[in-house]
XYZ file of C-alpha atoms in Angstrom:
267
model
C 10.519 -20.019 11.253
C 12.585 -16.967 8.908
C 12.405 -17.997 5.309
C 13.695 -16.074 2.431
C 13.381 -12.875 4.311
C 9.952 -13.954 5.666
C 8.647 -15.747 8.885
C 6.477 -18.737 8.474
C 4.034 -18.719 11.058
C 1.023 -20.412 12.285
C -0.915 -17.524 11.009
C 0.657 -17.349 7.779
C 3.530 -15.580 6.433
C 4.595 -12.033 7.982
C 7.360 -9.998 7.356
C 10.707 -10.578 9.243
C 10.770 -7.808 11.861
C 14.529 -7.212 11.215
C 13.348 -6.331 7.781
C 11.004 -3.544 9.017
C 12.807 -2.400 12.635
C 14.024 0.968 10.548
C 10.032 1.659 10.090
C 8.487 0.010 13.258
C 11.099 2.344 15.845
C 11.394 5.343 13.365
C 11.320 8.480 15.881
C 8.375 11.005 15.259
C 8.868 14.295 13.429
C 10.335 16.612 15.402
C 9.943 19.606 13.104
C 8.176 20.777 9.810
C 11.124 20.039 7.660
C 10.971 15.971 9.483
C 7.282 16.307 8.577
C 7.751 17.198 4.834
C 10.526 14.427 4.699
C 7.757 11.902 6.128
C 5.590 13.113 3.199
C 8.311 12.446 0.180
C 8.346 8.879 1.898
C 4.766 8.275 2.117
C 4.478 9.619 -1.592
C 6.642 7.429 -2.507
C 5.270 4.307 -1.621
C 1.350 5.749 -2.087
C 1.601 4.025 -5.800
C 1.876 0.847 -3.767
C -0.554 1.339 -0.915
C -3.833 3.615 -2.685
C -5.248 4.710 0.675
C -1.976 5.851 2.390
C -1.832 9.445 0.729
C -5.568 9.488 2.896
C -3.970 8.730 6.217
C -1.188 11.256 6.237
C -3.752 14.139 5.486
C -3.258 15.162 9.452
C 0.419 15.364 8.659
C 0.467 17.128 5.504
C -1.632 20.015 7.283
C 0.951 20.483 9.481
C 3.531 21.437 5.944
C 1.118 24.409 5.800
C 2.469 27.615 5.585
C 0.170 28.997 8.185
C 0.170 26.128 10.254
C 1.450 26.266 14.005
C 3.722 23.564 14.849
C 1.870 21.819 17.284
C 1.891 17.680 17.093
C -0.785 16.311 18.440
C -2.652 12.842 19.248
C -4.253 12.700 15.691
C -0.619 13.452 14.348
C 0.827 10.596 16.261
C -2.105 8.439 15.690
C -1.967 9.075 11.658
C 1.917 8.131 12.309
C 1.428 5.274 13.757
C -1.061 4.204 11.336
C 1.104 4.727 8.289
C 4.298 2.507 9.783
C 1.862 -0.030 10.282
C 0.549 0.108 6.703
C 4.399 0.160 5.564
C 5.339 -2.666 6.987
C 2.228 -5.068 6.552
C 3.394 -8.011 4.623
C 1.527 -7.431 1.508
C 3.067 -4.160 1.125
C 6.514 -5.236 1.186
C 7.467 -6.834 -1.910
C 8.932 -10.642 -1.890
C 12.393 -10.683 -3.150
C 12.822 -12.537 -6.291
C 16.342 -13.694 -8.012
C 15.730 -12.916 -11.794
C 14.741 -9.313 -11.295
C 17.085 -6.678 -10.894
C 18.154 -5.159 -7.547
C 18.634 -1.674 -6.249
C 19.998 -0.384 -2.961
C 18.912 3.535 -1.867
C 21.264 4.619 0.569
C 21.556 7.964 2.286
C 23.831 9.470 5.058
C 22.663 12.874 7.442
C 24.590 14.617 10.032
C 24.009 11.849 12.670
C 22.381 8.567 10.758
C 22.070 6.047 8.001
C 19.228 5.030 5.580
C 19.040 2.334 3.115
C 15.963 0.442 1.494
C 16.250 -2.326 -0.728
C 14.136 -2.450 -3.697
C 12.942 -4.466 -6.670
C 11.176 -2.859 -9.461
C 10.695 0.181 -7.615
C 9.154 -1.351 -4.707
C 10.344 -1.863 -1.117
C 11.845 -5.400 -0.175
C 13.495 -4.245 3.165
C 14.672 -1.190 5.082
C 17.465 0.025 7.446
C 18.926 2.437 9.142
C 21.653 3.444 12.343
C 22.959 6.091 13.794
C 26.817 7.397 13.373
C 29.028 6.487 15.559
C 30.788 10.030 17.382
C 33.495 9.354 15.463
C 31.639 8.656 11.994
C 29.480 11.800 12.626
C 32.972 13.839 12.071
C 33.369 12.361 8.448
C 33.330 14.448 5.494
C 29.959 13.650 3.924
C 31.263 12.115 1.087
C 32.659 9.677 3.612
C 29.297 9.113 5.399
C 27.820 8.603 2.138
C 30.383 6.007 0.893
C 29.917 4.548 4.651
C 26.291 4.720 3.773
C 27.147 2.054 1.185
C 28.675 0.077 2.967
C 26.218 -0.354 6.099
C 23.876 -1.289 3.464
C 25.518 -3.996 1.544
C 26.273 -5.303 4.942
C 22.670 -5.335 6.079
C 21.517 -6.625 2.635
C 23.970 -9.434 2.350
C 22.072 -12.467 1.658
C 20.118 -10.290 -1.235
C 23.236 -8.595 -2.777
C 26.415 -11.269 -2.679
C 26.842 -12.997 -5.615
C 24.921 -10.648 -7.871
C 24.931 -7.611 -9.744
C 23.678 -4.493 -7.408
C 22.546 -1.078 -8.290
C 23.552 1.663 -5.842
C 21.769 4.897 -5.648
C 23.115 7.651 -4.222
C 22.850 11.703 -3.996
C 25.894 12.414 -3.531
C 27.612 13.294 -7.192
C 31.318 13.018 -6.785
C 30.941 9.563 -5.016
C 30.061 7.767 -8.211
C 33.176 9.427 -9.620
C 35.326 8.577 -7.444
C 33.734 4.627 -7.351
C 34.590 4.556 -10.849
C 38.428 5.415 -10.588
C 41.423 2.927 -9.870
C 41.338 2.422 -5.762
C 44.733 3.861 -5.204
C 43.325 7.236 -6.469
C 40.729 7.193 -3.823
C 40.844 9.250 -0.375
C 42.681 6.927 2.152
C 39.583 6.049 4.344
C 37.080 5.857 0.976
C 39.691 3.180 -0.253
C 39.414 1.166 3.130
C 35.481 1.400 2.765
C 35.401 0.210 -1.105
C 38.165 -2.662 -0.140
C 35.592 -3.423 2.515
C 32.915 -4.206 0.003
C 35.240 -5.475 -3.102
C 33.599 -8.799 -2.947
C 30.189 -7.071 -3.954
C 29.315 -6.566 -7.559
C 28.116 -3.276 -7.612
C 27.864 0.068 -9.933
C 27.220 3.473 -7.884
C 24.700 5.363 -9.705
C 23.950 9.353 -8.694
C 20.301 10.451 -7.857
C 19.103 13.471 -7.020
C 18.548 14.161 -3.189
C 14.556 14.753 -3.911
C 14.203 11.609 -5.562
C 15.884 9.800 -2.683
C 12.476 9.640 -0.368
C 13.223 6.014 1.136
C 16.923 6.160 1.995
C 17.059 9.848 2.668
C 13.932 9.511 5.422
C 15.392 6.687 7.038
C 19.117 8.530 7.378
C 16.948 11.262 9.174
C 14.821 9.270 11.247
C 17.313 6.492 12.048
C 17.553 4.009 14.821
C 19.744 4.803 17.749
C 19.963 1.796 19.187
C 22.207 0.499 15.484
C 25.027 2.060 15.520
C 28.214 0.285 14.860
C 30.769 0.200 17.694
C 33.411 -2.294 15.875
C 35.691 0.877 15.345
C 37.046 1.776 12.244
C 37.861 -0.798 9.938
C 40.485 1.149 7.617
C 42.986 1.914 10.609
C 43.392 -1.548 11.645
C 47.141 -2.276 11.860
C 47.475 -6.159 10.993
C 51.080 -6.488 12.853
C 49.618 -4.986 15.884
C 46.222 -7.388 15.797
C 48.454 -10.670 15.171
C 50.642 -11.661 17.750
C 54.461 -12.125 16.167
C 57.613 -12.240 17.733
C 60.072 -9.140 16.764
C 62.018 -11.658 15.191
C 59.606 -13.247 13.177
C 58.226 -9.535 12.398
C 61.644 -8.485 11.156
C 61.973 -11.225 9.065
C 58.712 -10.267 7.178
C 59.929 -6.481 6.851
C 63.096 -8.024 4.883
C 61.445 -10.921 2.772
C 58.536 -7.718 2.123
C 61.682 -5.699 1.095
C 63.130 -8.104 -1.480
C 59.869 -9.178 -3.096
C 59.616 -7.107 -6.299
C 55.677 -7.708 -6.342
C 55.323 -5.900 -2.814
C 57.702 -3.240 -3.411
C 55.972 -2.117 -6.546
C 52.302 -2.351 -4.267
C 53.870 -0.198 -1.417
C 54.826 2.526 -4.273
C 50.909 2.360 -4.904
C 49.822 2.506 -1.519
C 52.660 5.391 -0.614
């Protein structure tokens, strides 16, 4: 039975699979860069799991300059053991409502990654692939999309309280602080999409984004968003209205001073 982000079973308390799916199904590294990112991810978590660094030694050897890239059985065994250790219930922090909440999120060329943190310790992980359309977004738009994804994924924790969003895109921090109408159109749509959340977007350098950076590059391919581009929805086309009714709404809108001022801002 799910309870407060965990499963209550006859064997005791276990981690909710939804919280750790991004780790359990993380694809194995395909090159040295992937291994280095994974090592950064592991080094961050090692302070909560003292023996984790020892287990990663076979992977660390792959990053040596003289090492030939060859993914062997011992590397795969270490990788799988690390994943099991990371998602073990004692290592995932219990969510505590009174503690500050931080979401670390990042976007790569093809995926999004996010980690929910309290006191620097992970509470839950998430990742997904970008859709074909999303891969063509500008990088800052992808980063904003990672914020939207993270807040929706962690809605049960984030809604109704202050949340600090950490992202490695400096311009995004500035845009988030400006009036909504000053943001680019697509980012406007995303910002509108998260208006119900009380967030502060804070810049954090990429080298310190161990968790989200790794997840955004080792994303789950089965969890891509298929809802389409929400910011392009035309309400008049989506709602069934007669042509006469649409014309009436148009005339009334043109006579409304407040709506005309809003129209000027949008244009």
